[in-house]
Amino acid sequence: MDCINSHDTVFKHLTKEQREMLNEQKSCKSYKKGSEIYQEGSRTNGLYCINEGIVKIYKTGIDGREQIIYFAKSGDIIGYRSILSGELACSSAKTIQDSTLCFIPGDMLISLIKNNGDFALDVLQQSCKELGEANSYITDIAQKTVRERLAEVLIKLKENFDIDENNELQISLTREELANIVGTATESVIRLLSEFKQDQLIDLKGRKIRLINIKKLEKISNAFG
Amino acid sequence: MDCINSHDTVFKHLTKEQREMLNEQKSCKSYKKGSEIYQEGSRTNGLYCINEGIVKIYKTGIDGREQIIYFAKSGDIIGYRSILSGELACSSAKTIQDSTLCFIPGDMLISLIKNNGDFALDVLQQSCKELGEANSYITDIAQKTVRERLAEVLIKLKENFDIDENNELQISLTREELANIVGTATESVIRLLSEFKQDQLIDLKGRKIRLINIKKLEKISNAFG
DNA sequence: CGTGTCGTTGATCCTCGTCAAACGTTGTGG
DNA sequence: CCACAACGTTTGACGAGGATCAACGACACG
């Protein structure tokens, strides 16, 4: 995907000139699976748009345990928060697949926001959406059981990432990563996945997870309304 | 506080004309303690700036249990997220003291963002800061114990709200509200507060909480670095 | 003086985190 | 190419943290 020229990204309202300027200033790069893009606590002086691949955004907590906040995929932008809030990065970013990312300098971002109101609104929309999701996440973790949250995570992975014709999630995560999304121990994830499998809700083949009974999973995840 | 003319709010970079326009369009109102400002799931067609008082921002989860996301105080703006993300409100807002709030129509907000790049940046800064805090919150709830989180909440209340010369928190919260910030049961908060009192970390007089040993509380809360 | 809300305490139960051990898989270097 | 290390997955056993339920006291308010 060519983020900057796509009509599906935050850059959709740029003028032709702005696009050209951006194309000049950006620098794209390939990253192997597992590469650090930026680190919590560092000063990021630009943002990245994801051309291809998946990047996990996470914080490091107690004992260095990861808490995964979300996954960014093709067309998403990451790393912009710290520039705009004027704080240090509050999270780290690491590729979980081979990926291609474009770097855009921070002053370019600021200048675009100042000079293009529609772009400013699009960036605001992006950050406000993330904020809404974060708020839901807080409530979920605070109130739902691990079982409910795991079911929810599976549903969300299905909604946000590719799935093949058999409802098999194409995103490949370790059990530990799943645990770090849900906010629980690796062993708990393993046990619950086995349960789900026994209950014919999912099927497991190594890291491949196939969703069989989505309705039931939603019911488990839901607890709300 | 006169939010719109203060140099300490998101409105600091408005032009004189914009201030005047805003002052015409805004409508200020007093609210009794416990008044609903807006409700989760509703369409807010404007934002509120808080002139005086404290507003709790919360989501309603399982069994209608509240999860308090944060408290907004004098000078803060609330309700802008839903306008900018184009979604329904993801949280509810209710005053916990008698308060005065000014309402500013949504199209006014949009027009200011489009026409004043510095204002757009200030709003972005606001939303990005909230986003950073939300991310920390997620990690905390997922990884810390209730004890650690309660200590942390006490510290944060001290930092964000008035405190008298005796380190007594001036914000008055019910035990249930405290529990709904920490994300636990009311009984757990009560038990832990008693423990903290026994350990000479705090003193309790009804809803008044006086912090005695802040260093120790920080140590308990911390767990991180 | 009842009624409702809030705070407190005790008893009990269960979810989930932790520790330990075993096994499969992947990767690396000699 | 094999040996070994390092890592990921799985299962079992155990215990602690914290949720839930129940009962009662404190207090304000009409």
Coordinates of C-alpha atoms (C1' of nucleotides) in Angstrom, one line a residue:
Chain A
M1 CA 0.0 0.0 0.0
D2 CA 1.2 3.5 -0.8
C3 CA 0.0 5.2 2.4
I4 CA 0.5 8.7 1.2
N5 CA -1.5 8.4 -2.0
S6 CA -4.2 6.1 -0.7
H7 CA -7.7 7.4 -0.1
D8 CA -8.0 5.2 2.9
T9 CA -5.4 6.7 5.2
V10 CA -5.0 9.8 7.3
F11 CA -3.3 11.4 4.3
K12 CA -6.4 11.4 2.2
H13 CA -7.0 15.1 2.3
L14 CA -3.5 16.3 1.4
T15 CA -3.1 18.5 -1.7
K16 CA -1.1 17.4 -4.6
E17 CA 1.8 19.6 -3.6
Q18 CA 1.7 18.3 -0.1
R19 CA 1.8 14.8 -1.3
E20 CA 4.8 15.6 -3.4
M21 CA 6.6 17.2 -0.6
L22 CA 5.9 14.3 1.6
N23 CA 7.1 11.8 -0.9
E24 CA 10.4 13.7 -1.1
Q25 CA 10.8 13.9 2.7
K26 CA 9.7 10.4 3.6
S27 CA 12.2 7.6 3.8
C28 CA 10.9 4.0 3.5
K29 CA 12.6 1.0 4.9
S30 CA 12.2 -2.7 5.2
Y31 CA 12.3 -4.3 8.7
K32 CA 12.8 -8.0 9.5
K33 CA 10.3 -9.6 11.9
G34 CA 11.1 -8.7 15.4
S35 CA 12.8 -5.3 14.7
E36 CA 12.4 -2.5 17.1
I37 CA 10.9 0.6 15.5
Y38 CA 11.1 2.9 18.5
Q39 CA 11.3 2.4 22.3
E40 CA 9.3 3.6 25.2
G41 CA 10.9 6.6 26.8
S42 CA 12.8 7.7 23.8
R43 CA 12.2 10.8 21.8
T44 CA 10.6 10.0 18.5
N45 CA 11.2 12.8 16.0
G46 CA 8.8 11.6 13.4
L47 CA 6.0 9.2 12.7
Y48 CA 5.9 6.0 10.7
C49 CA 3.2 4.9 8.3
I50 CA 3.0 1.2 7.8
N51 CA 3.3 0.2 4.2
E52 CA 3.2 -3.5 4.7
G53 CA 3.3 -5.8 7.7
I54 CA 2.1 -5.7 11.3
V55 CA 3.6 -3.8 14.2
K56 CA 2.9 -4.4 17.8
I57 CA 2.6 -1.4 20.1
Y58 CA 3.3 -2.2 23.7
K59 CA 4.4 -0.9 27.1
T60 CA 6.9 -2.6 29.4
G61 CA 5.6 -3.1 32.9
I62 CA 6.6 -5.1 35.9
D63 CA 9.5 -7.5 35.5
G64 CA 9.8 -6.3 31.9
R65 CA 6.5 -7.9 31.1
E66 CA 4.9 -6.6 27.9
Q67 CA 1.5 -5.2 27.8
I68 CA 0.4 -5.1 24.1
I69 CA -1.8 -2.0 23.5
Y70 CA -2.7 -2.7 19.9
F71 CA -1.5 -3.9 16.5
A72 CA -0.9 -1.5 13.7
K73 CA -1.3 -2.7 10.1
S74 CA -0.9 -1.5 6.6
G75 CA -2.2 2.1 6.2
D76 CA -1.9 2.9 9.9
I77 CA 0.3 5.6 11.4
I78 CA 2.3 5.1 14.6
G79 CA 4.7 7.2 16.7
Y80 CA 2.8 10.4 16.2
R81 CA 1.5 10.6 19.8
S82 CA 4.8 11.6 21.3
I83 CA 5.5 14.4 18.8
L84 CA 2.1 15.9 19.3
S85 CA 1.9 15.6 23.1
G86 CA 5.4 16.8 23.5
E87 CA 6.2 13.9 25.7
L88 CA 8.5 11.0 25.4
A89 CA 7.2 7.8 23.7
C90 CA 4.8 6.1 26.0
S91 CA 5.1 2.8 24.2
S92 CA 7.5 0.7 22.1
A93 CA 6.9 -0.6 18.6
K94 CA 8.2 -3.8 17.2
T95 CA 7.4 -5.7 13.9
I96 CA 5.9 -9.1 14.3
Q97 CA 6.3 -9.8 10.5
D98 CA 8.7 -8.6 7.9
S99 CA 7.4 -5.1 7.2
T100 CA 7.9 -2.0 5.3
L101 CA 7.5 1.4 7.0
C102 CA 7.9 5.0 5.9
F103 CA 9.4 7.6 8.2
I104 CA 8.0 11.1 8.1
P105 CA 9.8 13.8 10.0
G106 CA 8.0 15.4 12.9
D107 CA 8.2 19.0 11.7
M108 CA 6.6 17.9 8.5
L109 CA 3.7 16.6 10.4
I110 CA 3.4 19.8 12.4
S111 CA 3.6 21.9 9.3
L112 CA 0.9 19.8 7.6
I113 CA -1.4 20.1 10.6
K114 CA -1.0 23.9 10.7
N115 CA -1.5 24.4 7.0
N116 CA -4.2 21.8 6.2
G117 CA -7.2 21.9 8.5
D118 CA -8.7 18.8 7.0
F119 CA -5.6 16.9 7.6
A120 CA -5.5 18.2 11.2
L121 CA -9.1 16.9 11.6
D122 CA -8.1 13.5 10.2
V123 CA -5.2 13.2 12.6
L124 CA -7.5 14.2 15.4
Q125 CA -10.0 11.6 14.3
Q126 CA -7.3 9.0 14.4
S127 CA -6.1 9.9 18.0
C128 CA -9.7 10.2 19.2
K129 CA -10.6 6.8 17.9
E130 CA -7.6 5.3 19.6
L131 CA -8.6 7.1 22.8
G132 CA -12.1 5.5 22.6
E133 CA -10.6 2.1 22.1
A134 CA -8.2 2.6 25.0
N135 CA -11.1 3.6 27.3
S136 CA -13.0 0.4 26.4
Y137 CA -9.9 -1.6 27.0
I138 CA -9.5 -0.1 30.5
T139 CA -13.1 -1.1 31.4
D140 CA -12.7 -4.6 29.9
I141 CA -9.5 -5.4 31.8
A142 CA -10.9 -3.9 35.0
Q143 CA -14.2 -5.8 34.9
K144 CA -14.1 -8.8 32.7
T145 CA -12.6 -12.2 33.5
V146 CA -9.6 -13.6 31.6
R147 CA -11.9 -16.0 29.8
E148 CA -14.2 -13.2 28.6
R149 CA -11.2 -11.1 27.5
L150 CA -9.6 -13.9 25.6
A151 CA -12.8 -14.5 23.6
E152 CA -13.0 -10.8 22.9
V153 CA -9.4 -10.7 21.7
L154 CA -10.0 -13.5 19.3
I155 CA -13.1 -11.7 17.9
K156 CA -11.2 -8.5 17.5
L157 CA -8.3 -10.2 15.8
K158 CA -10.8 -11.7 13.3
E159 CA -12.3 -8.2 12.7
N160 CA -9.0 -6.4 12.3
F161 CA -6.8 -8.9 10.4
D162 CA -7.1 -11.2 7.5
I163 CA -8.9 -14.4 7.9
D164 CA -9.0 -17.2 5.3
E165 CA -12.0 -18.9 4.0
N166 CA -12.0 -21.3 6.9
N167 CA -12.1 -18.5 9.5
E168 CA -8.5 -19.1 10.3
L169 CA -6.7 -16.1 11.7
Q170 CA -3.8 -15.2 9.5
I171 CA -2.0 -13.2 12.2
S172 CA 0.6 -15.4 13.9
L173 CA 1.1 -14.8 17.6
T174 CA 2.9 -16.7 20.3
R175 CA 0.9 -17.8 23.3
E176 CA 2.9 -15.3 25.3
E177 CA 1.9 -12.4 23.0
L178 CA -1.8 -13.5 23.3
A179 CA -1.3 -13.4 27.1
N180 CA 0.2 -9.9 26.8
I181 CA -2.8 -8.6 25.0
V182 CA -5.3 -10.2 27.3
G183 CA -3.3 -9.2 30.3
T184 CA -2.8 -12.6 31.9
A185 CA -0.3 -15.4 32.3
T186 CA 0.8 -17.5 29.3
E187 CA -0.4 -20.6 31.0
S188 CA -3.8 -19.2 31.5
V189 CA -4.1 -18.5 27.8
I190 CA -3.0 -22.0 26.9
R191 CA -5.5 -23.6 29.3
L192 CA -8.4 -21.4 28.0
L193 CA -7.5 -22.0 24.4
S194 CA -7.6 -25.8 25.1
E195 CA -11.0 -25.3 26.8
F196 CA -12.3 -23.4 23.8
K197 CA -11.0 -26.1 21.6
Q198 CA -12.7 -28.8 23.6
D199 CA -16.0 -26.8 23.5
Q200 CA -15.7 -26.8 19.7
L201 CA -15.4 -23.0 19.6
I202 CA -12.0 -22.9 18.0
D203 CA -9.5 -25.2 16.4
L204 CA -5.7 -25.1 17.0
K205 CA -2.8 -26.0 14.8
G206 CA 0.3 -24.6 16.3
R207 CA -0.1 -20.9 16.1
K208 CA -2.9 -21.0 13.7
I209 CA -6.3 -20.4 15.3
R210 CA -9.5 -21.2 13.4
L211 CA -12.7 -19.8 14.8
I212 CA -15.5 -22.3 14.6
N213 CA -18.3 -20.9 16.7
I214 CA -18.1 -17.1 16.5
K215 CA -21.6 -16.5 17.9
K216 CA -20.7 -18.4 21.0
L217 CA -17.4 -16.7 21.3
E218 CA -19.1 -13.3 21.1
K219 CA -21.5 -14.4 23.8
I220 CA -18.6 -15.4 26.1
S221 CA -16.7 -12.2 25.3
N222 CA -19.6 -10.0 25.7
A223 CA -20.9 -9.9 29.2
F224 CA -22.1 -6.4 28.3
G225 CA -25.5 -5.7 26.8
Chain B
M1 CA -11.7 30.3 35.8
D2 CA -12.5 31.8 32.4
C3 CA -11.4 29.0 30.2
I4 CA -11.6 30.8 27.0
N5 CA -9.5 33.7 28.0
S6 CA -7.0 31.8 30.2
H7 CA -3.5 31.2 29.0
D8 CA -3.6 27.8 30.6
T9 CA -6.1 26.0 28.6
V10 CA -6.5 24.6 25.1
F11 CA -7.8 27.9 24.0
K12 CA -4.6 29.8 24.6
H13 CA -3.8 30.3 20.9
L14 CA -7.1 31.8 19.8
T15 CA -7.1 35.2 18.2
K16 CA -9.0 38.0 19.7
E17 CA -11.8 37.6 17.1
Q18 CA -12.0 33.9 17.7
R19 CA -12.3 34.5 21.5
E20 CA -15.1 37.0 20.9
M21 CA -16.9 34.6 18.6
L22 CA -16.5 31.8 21.1
N23 CA -17.8 34.0 23.9
E24 CA -20.9 34.7 21.9
Q25 CA -21.6 31.1 21.0
K26 CA -20.8 29.5 24.3
S27 CA -23.5 29.0 26.9
C28 CA -22.4 28.5 30.5
K29 CA -24.5 26.8 33.1
S30 CA -24.3 25.7 36.7
Y31 CA -24.8 22.1 37.7
K32 CA -25.6 20.6 41.0
K33 CA -23.4 17.8 42.3
G34 CA -24.4 14.5 40.7
S35 CA -25.7 16.0 37.5
E36 CA -25.3 14.1 34.2
I37 CA -23.5 16.2 31.6
Y38 CA -23.7 13.6 28.8
Q39 CA -24.2 9.9 28.5
E40 CA -22.3 7.1 26.9
G41 CA -23.8 6.1 23.6
S42 CA -25.4 9.5 23.0
R43 CA -24.4 11.9 20.3
T44 CA -22.7 14.9 21.8
N45 CA -22.9 17.9 19.5
G46 CA -20.4 20.0 21.3
L47 CA -17.8 20.1 24.0
Y48 CA -17.8 21.4 27.5
C49 CA -15.1 23.3 29.2
I50 CA -15.0 23.2 33.0
N51 CA -15.2 26.6 34.6
E52 CA -15.4 25.4 38.2
G53 CA -15.9 22.0 39.8
I54 CA -14.9 18.4 39.1
V55 CA -16.5 16.0 36.6
K56 CA -16.0 12.3 36.6
I57 CA -15.7 10.6 33.2
Y58 CA -16.7 7.0 33.3
K59 CA -17.9 4.0 31.3
T60 CA -20.6 1.7 32.3
G61 CA -19.6 -2.0 32.3
I62 CA -21.0 -5.3 33.5
D63 CA -24.0 -5.0 35.8
G64 CA -23.9 -1.3 35.3
R65 CA -20.7 -1.1 37.3
E66 CA -18.9 2.2 36.7
Q67 CA -15.3 2.3 35.5
I68 CA -14.0 5.8 36.2
I69 CA -11.5 6.8 33.4
Y70 CA -10.5 10.1 34.9
F71 CA -11.6 13.3 36.6
A72 CA -11.7 16.6 34.7
K73 CA -11.3 19.8 36.6
S74 CA -11.3 23.5 36.1
G75 CA -9.7 24.4 32.7
D76 CA -10.2 21.0 31.2
I77 CA -12.3 20.2 28.2
I78 CA -14.5 17.2 27.9
G79 CA -16.9 15.6 25.3
Y80 CA -14.7 16.6 22.3
R81 CA -13.7 13.0 21.5
S82 CA -17.0 11.9 20.1
I83 CA -17.3 15.0 17.8
L84 CA -13.8 14.5 16.4
S85 CA -13.9 10.7 16.0
G86 CA -17.3 10.9 14.5
E87 CA -18.5 8.2 16.9
L88 CA -21.0 8.2 19.7
A89 CA -19.8 9.1 23.2
C90 CA -17.7 6.3 24.6
S91 CA -18.2 7.5 28.2
S92 CA -20.5 9.4 30.5
A93 CA -19.8 12.5 32.4
K94 CA -21.2 13.5 35.8
T95 CA -20.4 16.3 38.2
I96 CA -19.1 15.2 41.7
Q97 CA -19.3 18.7 43.1
D98 CA -21.5 21.7 42.2
S99 CA -19.9 22.9 39.0
T100 CA -20.0 25.5 36.2
L101 CA -19.5 24.3 32.7
C102 CA -19.5 26.1 29.3
F103 CA -20.9 24.4 26.3
I104 CA -19.3 25.1 22.9
P105 CA -21.1 23.8 19.7
G106 CA -19.3 21.2 17.7
D107 CA -19.2 23.0 14.4
M108 CA -17.5 25.9 16.2
L109 CA -14.8 23.4 17.4
I110 CA -14.4 22.1 13.9
S111 CA -14.2 25.5 12.3
L112 CA -11.6 26.6 14.9
I113 CA -9.5 23.6 14.2
K114 CA -9.6 24.2 10.4
N115 CA -8.8 27.9 10.7
N116 CA -6.3 28.0 13.5
G117 CA -3.4 25.5 13.2
D118 CA -2.0 26.3 16.6
F119 CA -5.4 25.6 18.2
A120 CA -5.5 22.3 16.2
L121 CA -2.1 21.4 17.6
D122 CA -3.3 22.2 21.1
V123 CA -6.3 20.0 20.8
L124 CA -4.1 17.3 19.4
Q125 CA -1.8 17.7 22.3
Q126 CA -4.7 17.3 24.7
S127 CA -6.0 14.1 23.0
C128 CA -2.5 12.6 22.7
K129 CA -1.8 13.2 26.4
E130 CA -5.0 11.5 27.3
L131 CA -4.0 8.7 25.1
G132 CA -0.7 8.3 26.8
E133 CA -2.4 8.2 30.2
A134 CA -4.9 5.7 29.0
N135 CA -2.1 3.4 27.8
S136 CA -0.4 3.6 31.2
Y137 CA -3.7 2.9 32.9
I138 CA -4.2 -0.3 30.8
T139 CA -0.8 -1.6 31.8
D140 CA -1.3 -0.8 35.4
I141 CA -4.7 -2.5 35.6
A142 CA -3.4 -5.5 33.7
Q143 CA -0.2 -6.0 35.7
K144 CA -0.4 -4.4 39.2
T145 CA -2.2 -5.7 42.2
V146 CA -5.1 -3.8 43.7
R147 CA -2.9 -2.7 46.6
E148 CA -0.4 -1.1 44.2
R149 CA -3.1 0.5 42.2
L150 CA -4.8 2.0 45.2
A151 CA -1.6 3.5 46.4
E152 CA -1.0 4.9 42.9
V153 CA -4.5 6.4 42.8
L154 CA -3.9 8.2 46.1
I155 CA -0.7 9.7 44.7
K156 CA -2.3 10.8 41.5
L157 CA -5.2 12.4 43.3
K158 CA -2.7 14.3 45.4
E159 CA -0.9 15.5 42.2
N160 CA -4.0 16.5 40.3
F161 CA -6.2 18.0 42.9
D162 CA -5.9 20.4 45.8
I163 CA -4.4 19.3 49.0
D164 CA -4.4 21.3 52.2
E165 CA -1.3 22.1 54.3
N166 CA -1.7 18.7 56.1
N167 CA -1.6 16.7 52.9
E168 CA -5.3 16.1 53.1
L169 CA -6.9 15.4 49.8
Q170 CA -9.6 18.0 49.1
I171 CA -11.4 15.8 46.6
S172 CA -14.3 13.9 48.2
L173 CA -15.0 10.5 46.9
T174 CA -17.1 7.6 48.1
R175 CA -15.4 4.3 48.7
E176 CA -17.3 3.0 45.8
E177 CA -15.9 5.7 43.5
L178 CA -12.4 4.9 44.7
A179 CA -13.1 1.3 43.9
N180 CA -14.4 2.2 40.4
I181 CA -11.1 4.1 39.7
V182 CA -8.9 1.3 40.9
G183 CA -11.1 -1.3 39.2
T184 CA -11.9 -3.5 42.2
A185 CA -14.7 -4.1 44.8
T186 CA -15.7 -1.5 47.3
E187 CA -14.9 -3.9 50.2
S188 CA -11.3 -4.3 48.9
V189 CA -10.8 -0.6 48.9
I190 CA -12.0 -0.4 52.5
R191 CA -9.8 -3.2 53.7
L192 CA -6.7 -1.7 52.0
L193 CA -7.4 1.8 53.2
S194 CA -7.6 0.4 56.8
E195 CA -4.3 -1.4 56.2
F196 CA -2.7 1.8 55.0
K197 CA -4.0 3.5 58.0
Q198 CA -2.7 0.9 60.4
D199 CA 0.7 1.1 58.6
Q200 CA 0.7 4.9 59.3
L201 CA 0.7 5.7 55.6
I202 CA -2.6 7.6 55.6
D203 CA -5.2 8.9 58.0
L204 CA -8.9 8.6 57.5
K205 CA -11.7 10.9 58.7
G206 CA -14.9 9.9 56.8
R207 CA -14.1 10.7 53.2
K208 CA -11.2 12.9 54.0
I209 CA -7.9 11.1 53.3
R210 CA -4.7 12.6 54.6
L211 CA -1.4 11.3 53.2
I212 CA 1.2 10.8 55.9
N213 CA 4.0 8.8 54.3
I214 CA 4.0 9.6 50.6
K215 CA 7.4 8.1 49.9
K216 CA 6.2 4.7 51.1
L217 CA 3.0 5.0 49.1
E218 CA 5.0 5.7 46.0
K219 CA 7.1 2.7 46.8
I220 CA 4.0 0.5 47.1
S221 CA 2.4 2.0 44.0
N222 CA 5.5 1.9 41.9
A223 CA 6.5 -1.7 41.3
F224 CA 7.9 -0.2 38.1
G225 CA 11.5 1.0 37.8
Chain C
dC1 C1' -38.1 7.8 64.1
dG2 C1' -38.2 4.9 60.1
dT3 C1' -35.7 4.8 55.6
dG4 C1' -32.0 4.9 52.6
dT5 C1' -27.2 5.4 51.6
dC6 C1' -22.6 4.6 52.9
dG7 C1' -19.0 2.3 55.5
dT8 C1' -17.1 -1.7 57.8
dT9 C1' -16.1 -6.4 59.0
dG10 C1' -16.2 -11.5 58.7
dA11 C1' -16.6 -15.8 56.2
dT12 C1' -16.2 -18.2 52.1
dC13 C1' -15.1 -19.5 47.5
dC14 C1' -12.9 -19.4 43.1
dT15 C1' -10.3 -17.4 39.5
dC16 C1' -5.9 -17.0 38.2
dG17 C1' -0.9 -16.5 39.0
dT18 C1' 3.2 -19.0 40.1
dC19 C1' 6.3 -22.8 40.3
dA20 C1' 8.0 -27.0 38.4
dA21 C1' 8.7 -30.4 35.0
dA22 C1' 8.5 -32.4 30.5
dC23 C1' 8.4 -32.2 25.7
dG24 C1' 8.6 -30.2 20.9
dT25 C1' 10.6 -26.9 17.8
dT26 C1' 13.9 -23.8 16.1
dG27 C1' 18.3 -22.0 15.5
dT28 C1' 23.3 -21.9 15.9
dG29 C1' 27.9 -23.1 15.8
dG30 C1' 31.4 -26.5 15.8
Chain D
dC1 C1' 25.0 -32.5 9.8
dC2 C1' 24.8 -33.3 14.4
dA3 C1' 24.8 -31.6 19.2
dC4 C1' 23.4 -28.5 22.1
dA5 C1' 21.2 -24.5 23.5
dA6 C1' 17.4 -21.5 23.6
dC7 C1' 12.8 -20.9 23.2
dG8 C1' 7.9 -22.0 23.0
dT9 C1' 4.1 -25.0 24.5
dT10 C1' 1.7 -27.9 27.5
dT11 C1' 0.2 -30.0 31.9
dG12 C1' -0.2 -30.5 36.9
dA13 C1' -0.2 -28.9 41.6
dC14 C1' -0.6 -25.3 44.8
dG15 C1' -1.7 -21.1 47.0
dA16 C1' -2.9 -16.2 47.3
dG17 C1' -5.4 -12.4 46.0
dG18 C1' -9.5 -10.6 45.7
dA19 C1' -14.6 -11.1 44.6
dT20 C1' -18.9 -12.2 46.5
dC21 C1' -22.4 -12.7 50.1
dA22 C1' -24.2 -11.4 54.4
dA23 C1' -24.9 -8.8 58.4
dC24 C1' -24.5 -4.8 61.0
dG25 C1' -23.2 0.0 62.5
dA26 C1' -23.1 5.0 61.4
dC27 C1' -25.1 8.8 59.6
dA28 C1' -28.2 12.0 57.2
dC29 C1' -32.7 13.3 55.8
dG30 C1' -37.5 13.8 55.3

